[in-house]
Amino acid sequence: MAEVTDCSVCAEKFTSSVRTKICCGYCSYNACKTCVTRYLLSQVLDAHCMNCRMGWNREFLDLNLSKAFVKGLWREHKKKMYLNREKALLSNFQKYAAAKKKMQEIGPKLSEALKNHTAIDNEKHKCHATISERKQKIARDNIQPNEEFYVNHLSYISKLSDIYKEETENYIIYQRLQMRFNRYNNIYNDNDTTVKEKKEFIMKCVKEGCRGFLSQSYKCELCSTYVCKDCMLIKAEKNDETHVCKKEDVDTVSMIRKETRPCPKCGIRISKIDGCDQMWCTADGCGTAFSWISGKIINGTIHNPHYYEWVRRNNNGVVPRNPGDIPCGGFPDYHSIGTPLRALGLNVSYTATTPLNKQVSLIYAIHRCFMDIQGFRIPMYTTIRDNIMFKELHVNFLLENLTEEKWIQSIFMKELNMEKKNAILAVLQTFLAAGQDLFREIVTQLNELVAKKTPNKAYIVTIDEFKNVIEVLDQFEELRNYINQSLIKTGEDLSTPVPQISQPWICESAASTERIKEKAKESKEKK
């Protein structure tokens, strides 16, 4: 097949600089660097191929695009993309912001009621002690009570009665405040089981300086402002009879309402933000991304490129399955490996020095390493974008505890941290997916050796018969080296600490790439 020399988009000839040829590793689609960068900056999703829409990771961008673009224009584009997405989702956090505001209002009153309760309780005990002391003194000193005693005694009894009354009143206030606080706290923490009419926030509050949103009743929960639904001007109260709409205001609102689009999935109408084509449906259970211009749902899947590269390298270039596609049977467990080994009389021994027992010990060590990564490391690097991730940040912004500049920077840092974790996660998932294939091959080889064994007769496996298993163990070592290098490359690209799989097959804690290289150099010098 003749080599492609023209860009598939602009039909210009490829050059060595401005129009460098960029080939997608998944579909082999060719386009020049100029067209690719223009396309990426026009999209509302993470970097992907314009033909097959498969995701491109940071490593692919660094290899094919200029450093100035990746760390300049592309970085700023991602910032804007993240900001637009979170702006579109802000109304989802209105109820949390309103609940937190109520808790902040109730909190000092609750503390004051508790303080009063303590003071009243102390006064009550003091009064009880005085009455008790007077009674004890009369009994101890054999004093005959007179009229003055009874008058004083009755005054203490009356005072105690007033204290009990005050205590009851304060307790009622405290309980009411506590119930209100708990209700808003449950709303904030999504523990509210009370069935209520769902509130949908339809647009931003019109009051100057407020960052809240108006509900369907045209009330802002943050500043308690009511707005006329026809002219969008602030009203004194919900049913303000003195309010009269002006025709020009009503006409303006009618025109503004045209600046919304219905979600193609659930039908909720959504307003446009900052001229961006990206739209995000904020309805619970929807979260659909769609284009403002075309109205079409935007889809795009980020796949794991490390796995494809590894299997292509070790599978004669055959396109592999997706690493998330776990074949029937899943990852071989301890018993799947241990059963045939024991049937062959090969039990692990940490003190044995025979070549065969060393290989058996290595099999178990590798398996333990994989189980550690699967059960501990993978969950540690798994991040899910949900309400909890941005909740505190968005609530503080709505309550004006954060400036917009600080809010934007915090959003980007959270996204960047998630990008780093996802990059490390992709490499570790590659390790698991490729290792699973190799372990299944080991189980197959061991079961074939067991099948050769004559029933009820002693059978000793020789090192030569074990050579197929040893070859697979050699592939494990190649995989370990590849994964370690991929992790180091990821750490360098994203300036983040990364884990490493050491020679005794132990997954070490994340460290900087500089420290990893220093340790590798020290280890080499010792040898």
Coordinates of C-alpha atoms in Angstrom, one line a residue:
M1 CA 0.0 0.0 0.0
A2 CA 1.4 3.4 -1.0
E3 CA 2.3 5.7 1.9
V4 CA -0.2 8.5 2.5
T5 CA 1.4 11.9 1.8
D6 CA -1.7 14.2 2.1
C7 CA -3.7 15.2 5.1
S8 CA -7.1 13.5 5.2
V9 CA -8.7 16.8 6.4
C10 CA -7.2 19.7 4.5
A11 CA -5.6 17.7 1.7
E12 CA -2.3 19.6 2.1
K13 CA 1.0 17.8 1.8
F14 CA 2.6 16.7 5.1
T15 CA 5.7 18.6 6.1
S16 CA 8.3 18.1 8.8
S17 CA 7.1 21.0 11.0
V18 CA 3.8 22.8 10.8
R19 CA 1.9 20.0 9.0
T20 CA 3.6 17.0 10.6
K21 CA 1.8 13.7 9.9
I22 CA -0.1 12.3 12.9
C23 CA -1.4 8.8 12.7
C24 CA -4.0 7.4 15.1
G25 CA -2.7 4.3 16.8
Y26 CA -6.1 2.6 16.7
C27 CA -7.5 3.3 13.3
S28 CA -4.4 4.5 11.4
Y29 CA -6.3 7.7 10.3
N30 CA -3.8 10.3 9.1
A31 CA -4.1 14.1 9.6
C32 CA -1.6 16.9 9.8
K33 CA -0.6 18.5 13.1
T34 CA -2.4 21.8 12.2
C35 CA -5.8 20.1 11.6
V36 CA -5.4 17.9 14.7
T37 CA -4.7 20.9 17.0
R38 CA -7.6 22.9 15.5
Y39 CA -9.9 19.9 16.0
L40 CA -8.9 19.3 19.6
L41 CA -9.4 23.0 20.5
S42 CA -12.9 22.9 19.0
Q43 CA -14.0 19.9 21.1
V44 CA -15.6 19.6 24.5
L45 CA -14.2 16.2 25.4
D46 CA -10.7 15.0 26.3
A47 CA -8.2 14.4 23.5
H48 CA -9.4 11.8 21.0
C49 CA -9.1 10.7 17.3
M50 CA -11.4 12.7 15.0
N51 CA -12.2 9.5 13.0
C52 CA -12.6 6.6 15.5
R53 CA -13.0 8.8 18.6
M54 CA -10.7 6.6 20.6
G55 CA -9.0 8.5 23.4
W56 CA -5.5 9.8 23.2
N57 CA -3.4 9.8 26.4
R58 CA -0.9 12.4 27.5
E59 CA 2.0 10.4 26.2
F60 CA 0.5 10.4 22.7
L61 CA 0.0 14.1 22.8
D62 CA 3.6 14.7 24.0
L63 CA 5.0 12.5 21.2
N64 CA 3.0 14.1 18.3
L65 CA 2.3 17.6 19.3
S66 CA 4.6 20.5 20.4
K67 CA 5.4 21.0 24.0
A68 CA 4.2 24.6 23.7
F69 CA 0.8 23.4 22.5
V70 CA 0.3 20.8 25.2
K71 CA 1.4 23.0 28.1
G72 CA 0.0 26.2 26.6
L73 CA -3.1 26.3 24.4
W74 CA -4.3 22.7 25.3
R75 CA -3.9 23.3 29.0
E76 CA -5.9 26.5 28.8
H77 CA -8.5 24.8 26.7
K78 CA -8.9 22.1 29.3
K79 CA -9.2 24.7 32.0
K80 CA -12.1 26.3 30.1
M81 CA -13.6 23.0 29.4
Y82 CA -13.6 21.9 33.1
L83 CA -14.9 25.3 34.1
N84 CA -17.8 25.2 31.7
R85 CA -18.7 21.7 32.8
E86 CA -18.7 22.7 36.5
K87 CA -20.6 25.9 35.8
A88 CA -23.3 23.9 34.1
L89 CA -23.5 21.7 37.2
L90 CA -23.6 24.5 39.8
S91 CA -27.3 24.5 40.2
N92 CA -27.1 20.9 41.4
F93 CA -25.3 22.2 44.5
Q94 CA -27.9 24.9 45.3
K95 CA -29.7 22.7 47.8
Y96 CA -26.4 21.9 49.6
A97 CA -25.4 25.6 49.7
A98 CA -28.9 26.5 51.0
A99 CA -28.7 23.8 53.7
K100 CA -25.2 24.8 54.7
K101 CA -26.3 28.4 55.0
K102 CA -29.2 27.4 57.2
M103 CA -26.8 25.4 59.4
Q104 CA -24.5 28.3 59.7
E105 CA -27.4 30.5 60.8
I106 CA -28.7 27.9 63.3
G107 CA -25.3 26.9 64.6
P108 CA -24.7 30.0 66.8
K109 CA -28.3 29.9 68.2
L110 CA -27.9 26.2 69.0
S111 CA -24.6 26.9 70.8
E112 CA -26.2 29.7 72.7
A113 CA -29.2 27.4 73.7
L114 CA -26.7 24.8 74.9
K115 CA -24.8 27.4 76.8
N116 CA -28.0 28.5 78.5
H117 CA -28.9 24.9 79.3
T118 CA -25.6 24.5 81.1
A119 CA -26.0 27.7 83.0
I120 CA -29.6 26.9 84.0
D121 CA -28.6 23.4 85.0
N122 CA -25.8 24.8 87.2
E123 CA -28.2 27.2 88.8
K124 CA -30.7 24.5 89.4
H125 CA -28.1 22.3 91.2
K126 CA -27.0 25.3 93.2
C127 CA -30.5 26.0 94.4
H128 CA -31.1 22.3 95.2
A129 CA -27.8 22.3 97.2
T130 CA -28.9 25.4 99.2
I131 CA -32.3 24.0 100.1
S132 CA -30.7 20.7 101.1
E133 CA -28.0 22.4 103.2
R134 CA -30.7 24.4 105.1
K135 CA -32.6 21.3 105.9
Q136 CA -29.5 19.5 107.0
K137 CA -28.5 22.4 109.3
I138 CA -31.9 22.4 111.0
A139 CA -31.7 18.7 111.6
R140 CA -28.1 18.8 112.7
D141 CA -28.3 21.7 115.0
N142 CA -31.8 20.8 116.2
I143 CA -33.1 24.3 115.3
Q144 CA -36.8 25.0 115.5
P145 CA -38.0 26.5 112.2
N146 CA -39.5 30.0 112.6
E147 CA -41.6 32.2 110.3
E148 CA -38.5 33.7 108.7
F149 CA -37.2 30.2 107.8
Y150 CA -40.4 29.3 106.1
V151 CA -40.5 32.6 104.1
N152 CA -36.9 32.0 102.9
H153 CA -37.6 28.4 102.2
L154 CA -40.6 29.3 100.1
S155 CA -38.5 31.8 98.2
Y156 CA -36.0 29.1 97.3
I157 CA -38.8 26.8 96.3
S158 CA -40.3 29.5 94.1
K159 CA -36.9 30.2 92.6
L160 CA -36.4 26.5 91.9
S161 CA -39.8 26.4 90.2
D162 CA -38.9 29.4 88.0
I163 CA -35.6 27.6 87.1
Y164 CA -37.5 24.5 86.1
K165 CA -39.8 26.5 83.9
E166 CA -36.9 28.3 82.3
E167 CA -35.2 25.0 81.8
T168 CA -38.2 23.6 80.0
E169 CA -38.6 26.6 77.8
N170 CA -34.9 26.6 76.9
Y171 CA -35.0 22.8 76.3
I172 CA -37.9 23.2 73.8
I173 CA -36.0 25.9 72.0
Y174 CA -32.9 23.7 71.9
Q175 CA -34.8 20.7 70.6
R176 CA -36.4 22.7 67.9
L177 CA -33.1 24.2 66.8
Q178 CA -31.4 20.7 67.0
M179 CA -34.2 19.2 64.8
R180 CA -33.8 22.0 62.2
F181 CA -30.1 21.7 62.2
N182 CA -30.3 17.9 61.8
R183 CA -32.8 18.3 59.0
Y184 CA -30.5 20.6 57.0
N185 CA -27.5 18.4 57.9
N186 CA -29.3 15.4 56.4
I187 CA -30.0 17.4 53.3
Y188 CA -26.4 18.4 53.0
N189 CA -25.2 14.8 53.5
D190 CA -27.9 13.3 51.2
N191 CA -29.5 11.5 54.2
D192 CA -32.9 13.2 54.0
T193 CA -35.5 10.5 53.7
T194 CA -38.4 12.9 53.7
V195 CA -40.4 12.7 50.5
K196 CA -40.7 16.2 49.1
E197 CA -41.4 17.7 45.7
K198 CA -38.3 17.8 43.7
K199 CA -36.9 21.3 43.1
E200 CA -35.3 22.0 39.8
F201 CA -33.2 25.2 39.5
I202 CA -33.9 26.8 36.2
M203 CA -31.6 29.9 36.0
K204 CA -29.2 32.1 38.0
C205 CA -30.5 34.5 40.6
V206 CA -30.9 38.0 39.3
K207 CA -29.9 39.7 42.5
E208 CA -26.6 41.5 42.2
G209 CA -23.8 39.7 44.0
C210 CA -25.7 36.4 44.6
R211 CA -24.4 33.2 43.1
G212 CA -27.5 31.2 43.7
F213 CA -30.1 29.8 41.3
L214 CA -33.9 30.3 41.1
S215 CA -36.2 27.3 41.7
Q216 CA -39.4 26.6 39.7
S217 CA -41.2 28.8 42.2
Y218 CA -38.8 31.6 41.1
K219 CA -37.2 31.9 44.6
C220 CA -33.5 31.9 45.4
E221 CA -32.7 29.6 48.4
L222 CA -29.5 31.5 49.1
C223 CA -30.7 35.1 49.4
S224 CA -34.4 34.3 49.8
T225 CA -35.3 36.6 46.9
Y226 CA -38.5 36.2 44.9
V227 CA -38.5 37.0 41.2
C228 CA -41.4 37.7 38.9
K229 CA -41.5 34.9 36.3
D230 CA -42.8 37.2 33.6
C231 CA -40.4 40.2 33.8
M232 CA -37.6 38.7 36.0
L233 CA -37.6 41.6 38.4
I234 CA -37.2 41.2 42.2
K235 CA -40.5 41.2 44.1
A236 CA -41.0 42.1 47.8
E237 CA -42.6 38.7 48.5
K238 CA -44.0 35.7 46.8
N239 CA -47.5 37.2 46.2
D240 CA -46.6 40.9 45.9
E241 CA -49.8 42.6 44.8
T242 CA -48.0 45.9 44.3
H243 CA -45.7 44.5 41.6
V244 CA -46.6 45.5 38.0
C245 CA -44.7 44.2 35.0
K246 CA -43.5 46.5 32.2
K247 CA -44.1 45.4 28.7
E248 CA -40.4 45.9 27.6
D249 CA -39.2 43.8 30.5
V250 CA -41.6 41.0 29.6
D251 CA -40.5 41.1 25.9
T252 CA -36.8 40.9 27.0
V253 CA -37.5 37.9 29.2
S254 CA -39.3 36.2 26.3
M255 CA -36.2 36.7 24.1
I256 CA -34.0 35.3 26.9
R257 CA -36.1 32.2 27.1
K258 CA -35.2 31.4 23.6
E259 CA -31.6 31.0 24.7
T260 CA -32.3 27.6 26.2
R261 CA -32.3 24.1 24.7
P262 CA -34.1 20.9 25.8
C263 CA -31.9 18.0 26.8
P264 CA -32.1 15.4 24.0
K265 CA -32.4 12.7 26.6
C266 CA -34.7 13.9 29.5
G267 CA -36.2 17.1 28.0
I268 CA -35.1 19.5 30.8
R269 CA -34.4 22.9 29.3
I270 CA -30.8 24.2 29.9
S271 CA -29.4 27.6 29.4
K272 CA -26.2 28.4 27.4
I273 CA -23.0 29.3 29.1
D274 CA -20.2 31.7 27.8
G275 CA -20.9 30.9 24.1
C276 CA -19.6 27.4 24.5
D277 CA -21.1 24.6 22.3
Q278 CA -20.8 22.2 25.2
M279 CA -24.0 21.6 27.1
W280 CA -24.4 19.3 30.2
C281 CA -27.8 18.2 31.4
T282 CA -27.8 18.6 35.2
A283 CA -31.0 16.6 35.9
D284 CA -30.4 13.8 38.4
G285 CA -29.8 10.5 36.7
C286 CA -29.2 12.1 33.3
G287 CA -25.9 14.0 33.0
T288 CA -26.1 13.9 29.2
A289 CA -23.5 16.0 27.2
F290 CA -24.9 17.4 24.0
S291 CA -24.1 20.0 21.3
W292 CA -25.9 23.3 21.5
I293 CA -25.7 23.7 17.7
S294 CA -26.7 20.3 16.5
G295 CA -28.6 19.1 19.6
K296 CA -26.9 15.7 19.3
I297 CA -25.6 13.7 22.2
I298 CA -21.8 13.8 22.5
N299 CA -20.2 10.5 23.1
G300 CA -16.6 9.6 23.5
T301 CA -14.8 6.8 25.2
I302 CA -11.2 7.0 26.6
H303 CA -9.6 3.6 26.1
N304 CA -6.4 2.2 27.6
P305 CA -3.5 2.7 25.1
H306 CA -0.9 0.9 27.3
Y307 CA -2.6 -2.4 27.0
Y308 CA -2.9 -2.2 23.2
E309 CA 0.8 -1.3 22.9
W310 CA 1.9 -4.2 25.2
V311 CA -0.2 -6.9 23.5
R312 CA 0.7 -5.6 20.0
R313 CA 4.3 -5.9 21.0
N314 CA 3.9 -9.4 22.2
N315 CA 1.2 -10.7 20.0
N316 CA 2.6 -10.2 16.5
G317 CA 0.7 -7.0 16.0
V318 CA -2.7 -8.4 16.5
V319 CA -5.3 -5.9 17.8
P320 CA -6.2 -6.9 21.3
R321 CA -9.4 -6.8 23.2
N322 CA -10.2 -3.9 25.5
P323 CA -8.5 -4.4 28.9
G324 CA -11.8 -4.0 30.7
D325 CA -13.1 -7.1 28.9
I326 CA -12.3 -9.9 31.4
P327 CA -12.5 -13.3 29.7
C328 CA -14.5 -16.1 31.2
G329 CA -13.0 -17.3 34.5
G330 CA -11.4 -14.0 35.4
F331 CA -8.0 -13.8 37.2
P332 CA -6.7 -17.2 38.3
D333 CA -6.9 -17.4 42.1
Y334 CA -4.4 -19.0 44.5
H335 CA -6.1 -22.4 44.3
S336 CA -6.1 -22.5 40.5
I337 CA -2.3 -22.3 40.7
G338 CA -1.6 -24.2 43.9
T339 CA -3.7 -27.2 43.1
P340 CA -1.8 -28.4 40.0
L341 CA 1.5 -27.5 41.7
R342 CA 0.7 -29.7 44.7
A343 CA -0.5 -32.4 42.4
L344 CA 3.0 -32.4 40.9
G345 CA 4.5 -32.5 44.3
L346 CA 5.8 -28.9 44.0
N347 CA 5.2 -27.1 47.3
V348 CA 6.6 -23.7 47.9
S349 CA 9.6 -23.6 50.1
Y350 CA 11.4 -20.4 51.1
T351 CA 14.5 -22.2 52.1
A352 CA 14.8 -24.6 49.1
T353 CA 17.6 -23.7 46.7
T354 CA 16.8 -26.1 43.9
P355 CA 16.1 -24.5 40.5
L356 CA 12.6 -25.9 40.3
N357 CA 11.6 -24.8 43.8
K358 CA 12.9 -21.3 43.0
Q359 CA 10.6 -21.2 40.0
V360 CA 7.6 -22.3 42.2
S361 CA 8.5 -19.6 44.8
L362 CA 8.6 -17.1 42.0
I363 CA 5.2 -18.0 40.7
Y364 CA 3.7 -17.5 44.2
A365 CA 5.6 -14.2 44.6
I366 CA 4.3 -12.8 41.3
H367 CA 0.7 -13.9 42.1
R368 CA 0.9 -12.1 45.5
C369 CA 2.1 -9.0 43.8
F370 CA -0.9 -9.1 41.3
M371 CA -3.3 -9.7 44.2
D372 CA -1.9 -6.7 46.0
I373 CA -2.3 -4.5 43.0
Q374 CA -5.8 -5.7 42.2
G375 CA -7.1 -5.5 45.8
F376 CA -5.2 -2.4 47.1
R377 CA -3.5 -0.3 44.4
I378 CA -6.2 -0.2 41.8
P379 CA -8.9 1.0 44.3
M380 CA -6.4 3.6 45.6
Y381 CA -6.0 5.1 42.1
T382 CA -9.6 4.7 41.1
T383 CA -11.4 8.1 41.0
I384 CA -15.0 8.8 40.2
R385 CA -16.3 12.2 39.2
D386 CA -19.4 12.7 41.3
N387 CA -21.1 15.3 43.5
I388 CA -18.9 14.4 46.5
M389 CA -15.7 15.3 44.6
F390 CA -16.7 18.9 44.0
K391 CA -19.4 19.4 46.6
E392 CA -17.5 21.4 49.3
L393 CA -15.8 23.4 46.6
H394 CA -19.0 24.4 44.8
V395 CA -20.9 25.1 48.0
N396 CA -18.2 27.4 49.3
F397 CA -18.3 29.3 45.9
L398 CA -22.0 29.6 46.0
L399 CA -21.9 31.0 49.5
E400 CA -19.1 33.4 48.4
N401 CA -16.5 31.9 50.6
L402 CA -14.3 31.5 47.6
T403 CA -13.4 34.0 44.9
E404 CA -14.1 32.9 41.3
E405 CA -10.4 32.9 40.5
K406 CA -9.7 30.6 43.5
W407 CA -12.7 28.4 42.6
I408 CA -11.5 28.0 39.0
Q409 CA -7.9 27.1 40.1
S410 CA -9.3 24.6 42.6
I411 CA -11.4 22.9 39.9
F412 CA -8.4 22.6 37.6
M413 CA -6.2 21.2 40.4
K414 CA -8.8 18.5 41.2
E415 CA -9.1 17.6 37.5
L416 CA -5.3 17.5 37.2
N417 CA -5.0 15.3 40.2
M418 CA -7.7 13.0 38.7
E419 CA -5.8 12.9 35.4
K420 CA -2.7 11.8 37.2
K421 CA -4.4 9.1 39.0
N422 CA -6.2 7.9 35.9
A423 CA -2.9 7.8 34.0
I424 CA -1.3 5.6 36.7
L425 CA -4.5 3.5 36.9
A426 CA -4.3 2.9 33.1
V427 CA -0.8 1.4 33.4
L428 CA -1.7 -0.8 36.4
Q429 CA -4.8 -2.0 34.6
T430 CA -2.5 -2.9 31.7
F431 CA -0.4 -4.9 34.1
L432 CA -3.4 -6.8 35.4
A433 CA -4.9 -7.5 32.0
A434 CA -1.6 -8.7 30.5
G435 CA -0.7 -10.6 33.7
Q436 CA -4.0 -12.4 33.7
D437 CA -3.3 -13.8 30.2
L438 CA 0.1 -15.0 31.3
F439 CA -1.2 -16.6 34.5
R440 CA -3.9 -18.4 32.5
E441 CA -1.1 -19.7 30.3
I442 CA 0.8 -20.9 33.4
V443 CA -2.3 -22.7 34.7
T444 CA -2.8 -24.4 31.3
Q445 CA 0.9 -25.6 31.2
L446 CA 0.6 -26.9 34.8
N447 CA -2.6 -28.8 34.0
E448 CA -1.0 -30.4 31.0
L449 CA 1.8 -31.6 33.2
V450 CA -0.7 -33.0 35.7
A451 CA -2.5 -34.8 32.8
K452 CA 0.8 -36.6 32.0
K453 CA 1.0 -38.0 35.5
T454 CA 0.1 -41.6 35.9
P455 CA -2.6 -42.1 38.7
N456 CA -1.4 -43.5 42.0
K457 CA 2.2 -43.4 40.9
A458 CA 5.0 -41.0 42.0
Y459 CA 5.8 -38.4 39.4
I460 CA 8.8 -36.1 39.5
V461 CA 8.8 -33.0 37.2
T462 CA 12.1 -32.2 35.7
I463 CA 13.4 -28.8 35.0
D464 CA 13.2 -29.5 31.2
E465 CA 9.5 -30.4 31.5
F466 CA 9.0 -27.1 33.3
K467 CA 10.6 -25.0 30.6
N468 CA 7.3 -23.8 29.1
V469 CA 6.3 -22.4 32.5
I470 CA 9.8 -20.8 32.8
E471 CA 9.3 -19.1 29.4
V472 CA 6.1 -17.6 30.7
L473 CA 7.9 -16.4 33.9
D474 CA 10.4 -14.7 31.6
Q475 CA 7.6 -12.9 29.9
F476 CA 6.4 -11.7 33.3
E477 CA 9.9 -10.2 33.8
E478 CA 9.6 -8.4 30.5
L479 CA 6.1 -7.2 31.5
R480 CA 7.4 -5.9 34.8
N481 CA 10.2 -3.9 33.1
Y482 CA 7.7 -2.5 30.5
I483 CA 5.3 -1.4 33.2
N484 CA 8.0 0.2 35.4
Q485 CA 9.2 2.2 32.4
S486 CA 5.6 3.2 31.5
L487 CA 5.1 4.4 35.1
I488 CA 8.3 6.4 35.1
K489 CA 7.3 8.0 31.8
T490 CA 3.9 8.8 33.2
G491 CA 5.5 10.3 36.3
E492 CA 7.8 12.5 34.2
D493 CA 5.0 13.6 31.9
L494 CA 2.7 14.6 34.7
S495 CA 5.2 15.5 37.4
T496 CA 3.7 13.0 39.8
P497 CA 5.0 10.3 42.1
V498 CA 4.5 6.8 40.7
P499 CA 4.7 3.2 42.2
Q500 CA 7.2 0.6 41.0
I501 CA 7.3 -3.2 41.0
S502 CA 10.6 -4.2 42.6
Q503 CA 12.7 -7.2 41.7
P504 CA 11.3 -9.4 44.6
W505 CA 7.9 -8.7 43.0
I506 CA 6.6 -6.2 45.5
C507 CA 4.6 -3.1 44.5
E508 CA 6.4 -0.3 46.2
S509 CA 4.7 3.0 47.3
A510 CA 4.7 5.9 45.0
A511 CA 7.9 7.9 44.8
S512 CA 9.2 10.7 42.6
T513 CA 10.8 9.6 39.3
E514 CA 14.1 11.1 40.4
R515 CA 14.1 8.9 43.6
I516 CA 13.2 5.8 41.5
K517 CA 16.2 6.4 39.2
E518 CA 18.5 7.0 42.1
K519 CA 17.4 3.7 43.7
A520 CA 17.9 1.9 40.4
K521 CA 21.4 3.3 40.1
E522 CA 22.3 2.3 43.7
S523 CA 21.0 -1.2 43.1
K524 CA 23.1 -1.5 39.9
E525 CA 26.2 -0.3 41.7
K526 CA 25.8 -2.9 44.4
K527 CA 25.6 -5.6 41.8

